CSV table of C-alpha atoms in Angstrom, one decimal:
chain,number,residue,atom,x,y,z
A,1,MET,CA,0.2,0.3,-0.5
A,2,LYS,CA,0.7,3.3,-1.2
A,3,LEU,CA,0.5,6.1,1.1
A,4,LEU,CA,0.3,10.3,1.2
A,5,TYR,CA,0.7,11.4,4.7
A,6,LEU,CA,0.2,14.4,4.9
A,7,SER,CA,2.0,15.4,8.8
A,8,SER,CA,2.3,18.7,10.6
A,9,ARG,CA,6.0,20.1,12.0
A,10,GLY,CA,4.3,20.7,15.2
A,11,VAL,CA,4.5,18.1,18.3
A,12,ASP,CA,1.6,15.6,18.1
A,13,TYR,CA,2.8,12.3,19.5
A,14,LEU,CA,-0.6,10.2,17.6
A,15,GLN,CA,0.9,11.5,14.4
A,16,ASP,CA,4.4,10.3,15.6
A,17,LEU,CA,3.7,6.9,16.7
A,18,THR,CA,1.5,6.2,13.4
A,19,PHE,CA,4.3,7.6,11.3
A,20,SER,CA,6.8,4.8,13.4
A,21,GLY,CA,4.3,1.8,13.0
A,22,LEU,CA,3.9,2.2,9.3
A,23,CYS,CA,7.7,2.4,8.2
A,24,LYS,CA,7.8,-0.4,10.1
A,25,THR,CA,4.5,-1.9,8.0
A,26,VAL,CA,4.9,-0.9,4.8
A,27,GLY,CA,8.2,0.8,4.5
A,28,ILE,CA,9.1,4.5,4.2
A,29,GLU,CA,9.5,3.2,0.6
A,30,ASN,CA,6.0,3.2,-0.2
A,31,ILE,CA,5.2,6.5,2.4
A,32,CYS,CA,5.5,10.6,1.0
A,33,VAL,CA,5.2,12.1,3.6
A,34,VAL,CA,4.3,16.1,2.5
A,35,PRO,CA,6.1,18.3,3.4
A,36,TRP,CA,8.7,16.7,4.3
A,37,ASN,CA,9.7,16.3,8.1
A,38,PRO,CA,12.6,16.5,9.6
A,39,ASN,CA,12.1,15.5,12.6
A,40,PHE,CA,11.1,12.5,11.3
A,41,PHE,CA,14.2,11.5,9.5
A,42,LEU,CA,17.4,13.3,12.1
A,43,PRO,CA,17.8,13.3,14.9
A,44,ARG,CA,16.4,16.7,16.3
A,45,ARG,CA,14.5,16.2,19.4
A,46,SER,CA,14.5,14.1,22.5
A,47,TYR,CA,12.2,12.3,24.2
A,48,PRO,CA,8.9,12.5,23.8
A,49,LYS,CA,9.2,14.0,20.9
A,50,ASN,CA,11.2,12.1,18.7
A,51,LEU,CA,8.4,9.0,18.7
A,52,GLY,CA,8.2,9.5,15.1
A,53,TYR,CA,12.3,9.4,14.1
A,54,ILE,CA,13.5,5.9,12.8
A,55,PRO,CA,17.4,6.0,12.0
A,56,GLY,CA,18.5,5.5,8.5
A,57,ASN,CA,15.0,6.4,7.3
A,58,LEU,CA,16.5,10.1,5.5
A,59,LEU,CA,17.6,9.1,2.1
A,60,SER,CA,15.0,6.3,1.0
A,61,SER,CA,12.3,9.2,2.7
A,62,LEU,CA,14.2,11.8,0.1
A,63,ARG,CA,13.4,9.1,-3.3
A,64,SER,CA,10.1,8.8,-2.0
A,65,ARG,CA,8.9,12.1,-1.5
A,66,TYR,CA,10.2,12.7,-5.2
A,67,PHE,CA,9.7,9.7,-7.0
A,68,LEU,CA,5.9,8.0,-5.6
A,69,LYS,CA,3.8,9.7,-7.5
A,70,GLN,CA,0.2,6.6,-7.2
A,71,PHE,CA,-1.2,6.8,-3.8
A,72,ASP,CA,-3.4,4.1,-2.7
A,73,ALA,CA,-4.6,7.0,0.1
A,74,VAL,CA,-3.8,9.9,1.8
A,75,VAL,CA,-3.2,10.3,5.6
A,76,VAL,CA,-4.7,13.7,7.8
A,77,ALA,CA,-2.2,12.9,10.5
A,78,ALA,CA,-2.8,15.5,13.2
A,79,ALA,CA,-5.7,17.7,13.5
A,80,LYS,CA,-3.5,20.8,13.1
A,81,PRO,CA,-4.1,23.8,11.0
A,82,ASP,CA,-1.0,23.1,8.8
A,83,CYS,CA,-2.3,19.6,8.0
A,84,PHE,CA,-5.8,20.9,6.7
A,85,LEU,CA,-4.0,24.1,4.7
A,86,LEU,CA,-2.6,21.3,2.6
A,87,TYR,CA,-5.1,18.5,2.1
A,88,ASN,CA,-7.7,21.4,1.4
A,89,GLU,CA,-5.2,22.2,-0.9
A,90,LEU,CA,-4.6,19.2,-2.2
A,91,VAL,CA,-8.4,18.2,-2.8
A,92,PRO,CA,-8.1,18.2,-6.3
A,93,SER,CA,-5.8,16.3,-7.2
A,94,ILE,CA,-6.8,13.5,-5.0
A,95,SER,CA,-8.5,10.4,-7.2
A,96,GLY,CA,-11.8,9.0,-6.6
A,97,SER,CA,-10.6,5.6,-5.7
A,98,MET,CA,-7.8,7.4,-3.4
A,99,LYS,CA,-8.6,6.4,0.3
A,100,THR,CA,-9.1,9.7,2.5
A,101,ILE,CA,-8.4,9.4,6.6
A,102,PHE,CA,-8.0,11.9,9.5
A,103,ILE,CA,-6.3,10.8,12.7
A,104,ASP,CA,-7.2,12.8,15.2
A,105,GLY,CA,-4.9,12.7,18.3
A,106,GLY,CA,-6.4,16.0,20.1
A,107,ASP,CA,-7.5,16.1,23.5
A,108,ARG,CA,-10.7,17.3,22.9
A,109,GLU,CA,-14.0,14.5,22.8
A,110,GLN,CA,-15.1,16.4,19.0
A,111,VAL,CA,-13.7,15.2,16.3
A,112,SER,CA,-11.5,18.0,15.0
A,113,GLY,CA,-11.7,19.5,18.3
A,114,ASP,CA,-8.5,21.0,18.6
A,115,LEU,CA,-9.1,22.7,15.6
A,116,ASP,CA,-11.2,25.4,17.4
A,117,ARG,CA,-9.0,24.9,20.3
A,118,MET,CA,-6.6,26.7,18.0
A,119,ASP,CA,-8.8,29.1,17.0
A,120,ASP,CA,-9.1,27.9,13.5
A,121,HIS,CA,-12.3,27.1,13.2
A,122,THR,CA,-13.0,26.5,8.7
A,123,SER,CA,-10.4,24.3,7.9
A,124,PHE,CA,-12.5,21.0,8.6
A,125,ALA,CA,-15.5,21.7,7.3
A,126,ARG,CA,-14.0,23.3,4.2
A,127,ALA,CA,-12.6,19.5,4.1
A,128,MET,CA,-16.2,17.9,4.6
A,129,ASP,CA,-17.1,19.7,1.9
A,130,LEU,CA,-14.2,19.7,-0.6
A,131,ARG,CA,-14.1,15.5,0.3
A,132,PRO,CA,-15.0,14.2,3.5
A,133,PHE,CA,-13.1,11.5,4.7
A,134,ASP,CA,-13.3,8.1,4.9
A,135,ILE,CA,-12.1,7.1,7.7
A,136,ILE,CA,-11.9,9.3,11.3
A,137,LEU,CA,-9.7,7.4,13.6
A,138,LYS,CA,-10.0,9.5,17.0
A,139,ARG,CA,-7.9,9.3,20.3
A,140,GLU,CA,-10.1,10.9,22.4
A,141,MET,CA,-13.3,8.8,21.6
A,142,THR,CA,-15.2,9.4,24.8
A,143,ALA,CA,-17.4,6.1,26.1
A,144,GLY,CA,-20.4,6.5,25.6
A,145,THR,CA,-20.8,9.5,22.9
A,146,GLU,CA,-22.1,8.8,19.5
A,147,TYR,CA,-19.7,9.2,16.5
A,148,ALA,CA,-20.3,9.0,13.2
A,149,LYS,CA,-20.2,5.2,11.5
A,150,ASN,CA,-16.8,6.2,10.0
A,151,VAL,CA,-15.5,7.2,13.3
A,152,PHE,CA,-13.2,4.7,14.9
A,153,PRO,CA,-11.2,5.3,18.3
A,154,PHE,CA,-7.3,5.0,18.1
A,155,PRO,CA,-5.4,6.0,21.2
A,156,PHE,CA,-2.0,6.0,21.9
A,157,CYS,CA,0.5,3.3,22.3
A,158,TRP,CA,3.9,2.2,22.6
A,159,ASN,CA,7.2,2.5,20.4
A,160,PHE,CA,9.1,-0.1,21.7
A,161,ASP,CA,12.5,1.3,20.3
A,162,LYS,CA,12.6,4.2,22.5
A,163,LEU,CA,12.9,1.9,25.6
A,164,PRO,CA,15.9,3.3,28.0
A,165,SER,CA,18.9,1.4,26.5
A,166,VAL,CA,19.7,1.1,30.1
A,167,LEU,CA,17.0,0.7,33.1
A,168,PRO,CA,17.5,0.9,36.9
A,169,ALA,CA,18.5,-2.7,38.2
A,170,ALA,CA,16.6,-1.8,41.6
A,171,LYS,CA,13.7,0.6,42.2
A,172,LYS,CA,14.0,3.2,44.6
A,173,TYR,CA,10.5,5.8,44.7
A,174,ASP,CA,7.8,4.3,46.3
A,175,VAL,CA,5.4,6.1,44.5
A,176,SER,CA,5.1,8.9,42.4
A,177,PHE,CA,2.7,11.3,40.0
A,178,TRP,CA,5.6,13.7,38.3
A,179,ALA,CA,2.4,16.2,36.2
A,180,VAL,CA,1.3,19.4,35.4
A,181,GLU,CA,-2.0,20.4,37.0
A,182,SER,CA,-4.0,20.4,33.4
A,183,HIS,CA,-7.3,19.2,35.2
A,184,PRO,CA,-8.8,19.6,38.6
A,185,VAL,CA,-8.4,15.7,39.4
A,186,ARG,CA,-4.3,16.1,39.0
A,187,THR,CA,-4.2,18.8,41.6
A,188,GLU,CA,-6.5,16.4,43.8
A,189,ALA,CA,-4.3,13.4,43.3
A,190,LEU,CA,-1.9,15.8,44.4
A,191,THR,CA,-2.8,17.6,47.3
A,192,VAL,CA,-3.9,13.9,48.8
A,193,LEU,CA,-0.4,12.4,48.1
A,194,GLN,CA,1.6,15.9,49.6
A,195,ASN,CA,3.1,14.4,52.5
A,196,LYS,CA,2.8,10.8,51.9
A,197,PHE,CA,5.1,7.9,51.0
A,198,ASP,CA,7.2,9.7,49.6
A,199,CYS,CA,6.0,11.3,47.4
A,200,THR,CA,7.3,14.6,48.9
A,201,ALA,CA,11.4,13.8,48.1
A,202,ASN,CA,10.7,12.1,44.8
A,203,GLY,CA,9.2,16.0,43.6
A,204,THR,CA,5.1,14.6,43.4
A,205,VAL,CA,4.3,17.7,44.3
A,206,LEU,CA,2.1,20.8,43.6
A,207,GLN,CA,2.5,23.4,41.0
A,208,GLN,CA,4.7,21.4,38.8
A,209,LYS,CA,5.8,23.2,35.4
A,210,PHE,CA,6.6,21.4,32.1
A,211,LYS,CA,9.5,23.5,31.4
A,212,THR,CA,11.3,22.8,35.2
A,213,TYR,CA,11.0,18.8,34.9
A,214,LYS,CA,14.7,17.4,36.4
A,215,ARG,CA,13.7,14.5,34.7
A,216,LYS,CA,13.3,14.5,31.4
A,217,GLY,CA,13.7,12.7,27.9
A,218,GLU,CA,15.3,9.2,28.0
A,219,PHE,CA,16.6,10.3,32.5
A,220,TYR,CA,12.7,10.4,32.6
A,221,LEU,CA,12.0,7.2,31.5
A,222,GLN,CA,14.4,5.3,33.7
A,223,GLU,CA,13.1,7.1,36.6
A,224,LEU,CA,9.5,6.2,36.2
A,225,ALA,CA,11.4,2.5,36.0
A,226,ALA,CA,12.9,2.8,38.7
A,227,CYS,CA,9.3,3.7,40.9
A,228,ARG,CA,7.4,0.5,42.5
A,229,ILE,CA,4.1,2.2,42.0
A,230,VAL,CA,3.0,4.9,39.3
A,231,LEU,CA,0.0,6.9,39.3
A,232,ASN,CA,-1.7,8.0,36.0
A,233,PHE,CA,-4.8,11.0,36.1
A,234,ARG,CA,-5.8,12.0,32.9
A,235,GLY,CA,-4.3,15.4,31.5
A,236,VAL,CA,-6.8,17.9,29.0
A,237,GLY,CA,-7.5,14.6,27.4
A,238,TRP,CA,-7.9,10.9,28.6
A,239,ASP,CA,-5.3,9.8,26.9
A,240,THR,CA,-1.8,9.9,28.9
A,241,LEU,CA,1.4,8.9,26.9
A,242,ARG,CA,2.2,7.9,31.0
A,243,TYR,CA,-0.5,5.3,30.4
A,244,TRP,CA,1.3,3.5,28.2
A,245,GLU,CA,4.7,4.5,28.6
A,246,VAL,CA,4.4,2.4,32.6
A,247,PRO,CA,3.2,-0.6,31.8
A,248,SER,CA,5.6,-0.6,28.3
A,249,LEU,CA,8.8,0.0,31.1
A,250,SER,CA,7.3,-3.5,33.0
A,251,THR,CA,6.6,-0.5,36.1
A,252,PHE,CA,2.8,-1.2,38.3
A,253,LEU,CA,0.7,1.5,37.7
A,254,ILE,CA,-2.1,2.6,39.3
A,255,SER,CA,-4.4,4.8,36.9
A,256,GLN,CA,-7.9,6.4,36.9
A,257,ARG,CA,-9.6,4.1,34.8
A,258,PRO,CA,-9.7,6.5,31.1
A,259,GLY,CA,-13.0,7.2,29.8
A,260,ILE,CA,-12.4,7.2,26.3
A,261,VAL,CA,-13.1,3.9,24.0
A,262,ILE,CA,-9.6,1.5,24.6
A,263,PRO,CA,-9.5,-1.6,22.4
A,264,ASN,CA,-7.9,-4.6,24.0
A,265,ASN,CA,-7.9,-2.4,27.1
A,266,TYR,CA,-5.8,-3.6,30.2
A,267,GLU,CA,-7.5,-5.1,33.0
A,268,HIS,CA,-8.5,-4.7,36.5
A,269,GLU,CA,-5.7,-6.4,39.0
A,270,LYS,CA,-4.4,-8.4,35.9
A,271,SER,CA,-2.1,-5.7,34.1
A,272,ILE,CA,-2.9,-2.7,35.7
A,273,VAL,CA,-5.3,-1.2,38.7
A,274,PHE,CA,-7.9,1.0,38.6
A,275,CYS,CA,-9.2,3.6,41.2
A,276,ASP,CA,-12.3,5.4,41.0
A,277,GLY,CA,-10.4,8.5,42.1
A,278,PRO,CA,-8.1,10.9,44.5
A,279,GLY,CA,-10.2,9.6,47.5
A,280,ASP,CA,-8.6,6.1,47.8
A,281,LEU,CA,-5.2,6.2,46.6
A,282,ILE,CA,-3.6,6.2,49.7
A,283,GLU,CA,-5.7,3.2,50.2
A,284,ARG,CA,-5.1,1.3,47.4
A,285,CYS,CA,-0.6,2.4,47.7
A,286,ASP,CA,-0.2,0.8,51.0
A,287,TYR,CA,-1.7,-2.5,49.5
A,288,TYR,CA,-0.1,-2.8,46.6
A,289,LEU,CA,3.2,-1.4,47.9
A,290,ARG,CA,2.9,-4.4,50.9
A,291,LEU,CA,2.4,-7.2,48.3
A,292,GLU,CA,5.3,-7.1,46.2
A,293,THR,CA,4.6,-9.7,44.5
A,294,ARG,CA,1.6,-9.4,43.4
A,295,ARG,CA,2.7,-5.8,42.2
A,296,GLU,CA,5.2,-7.0,39.8
A,297,ALA,CA,2.9,-10.1,38.8
A,298,ILE,CA,0.9,-7.5,37.3
A,299,ALA,CA,3.6,-5.2,36.3
A,300,ALA,CA,5.0,-8.1,33.8
A,301,GLN,CA,1.4,-8.5,32.6
A,302,ALA,CA,1.0,-5.4,31.8
A,303,TYR,CA,4.3,-5.6,29.3
A,304,LEU,CA,3.3,-8.6,27.5
A,305,HIS,CA,-0.1,-7.3,26.8
A,306,THR,CA,1.4,-4.1,25.7
A,307,GLN,CA,3.0,-6.1,23.3
A,308,ALA,CA,0.9,-7.8,22.3
A,309,HIS,CA,-1.9,-5.5,21.6
A,310,HIS,CA,-0.8,-1.6,21.7
A,311,THR,CA,2.8,-0.9,20.2
A,312,ASP,CA,3.2,1.5,17.1
A,313,VAL,CA,3.1,-1.4,14.7
A,314,HIS,CA,-0.5,-2.7,16.1
A,315,ARG,CA,-1.7,1.0,15.3
A,316,ALA,CA,-0.2,1.5,12.0
A,317,LYS,CA,-1.6,-1.9,11.1
A,318,GLN,CA,-5.6,-0.8,12.8
A,319,LEU,CA,-5.1,1.2,10.2
A,320,LEU,CA,-4.2,-0.9,7.6
A,321,SER,CA,-6.7,-3.1,8.2
A,322,TYR,CA,-9.6,-0.5,7.8
A,323,ILE,CA,-8.4,1.2,4.7
């Protein structure tokens, strides 16, 4: 299958993860990236802004850009204004036999909602007038909300190539939640955790700022792997990278149950532990800190479940199957 991949040069994790998976599935020689995206082909950024980067694809990407002319599908890879500006310009040249796919990796539950958040209130409507999408893949597909029949759940996943080259030999933190307060539930959780366990010492504190994080890049993943328990609560959207990072590091995760549709989701007390809210956090953390064998067994199962259902290759194959 030959794909025209309209990408944003801005940060979009789902766009990047899907591209990585497609490269591993159909090969870069069958993907034409427009505009050419240096973040995919050059080691310019550190984790998590390098999720789409695959070493060794540079020359092949240039060849496919200039010599690949016939396509089976066009993929609008992000809910970003630059992607839709380009798509709307290209619509007249898209043949009727080509499938059109929109990957909506934005934080809002309505389709294309992130365009509104970025003050672009016309691009999606214009695209639907010019050439409606055959397939829409939606990250924040809220459970219980009715969507059009061509909208399918498409949450984040994990690119196992981004595992740290070295992981800690032993755990050094009890309970961590390193997060900015992008939703009131996070503030509530961090308030409950103040002066509990080793939270204050490890930086699980209120009023954290992303720009001042001490743990960044690969070191951040190594530090997650050094935790006995990592917590997860929703941010602007339900789907967080942490929800996929932690199981992929074979680390035990207690999470708020996501309010979105996730096919083959982790199972409570088998590969994850869900909590009803911050109110029962202390009790659950106390319980699982005492049960090391049980805790590590759940974490190991989460790792296997991620490998079986939630890699970048799985997402790419889902996209191809819908086409």
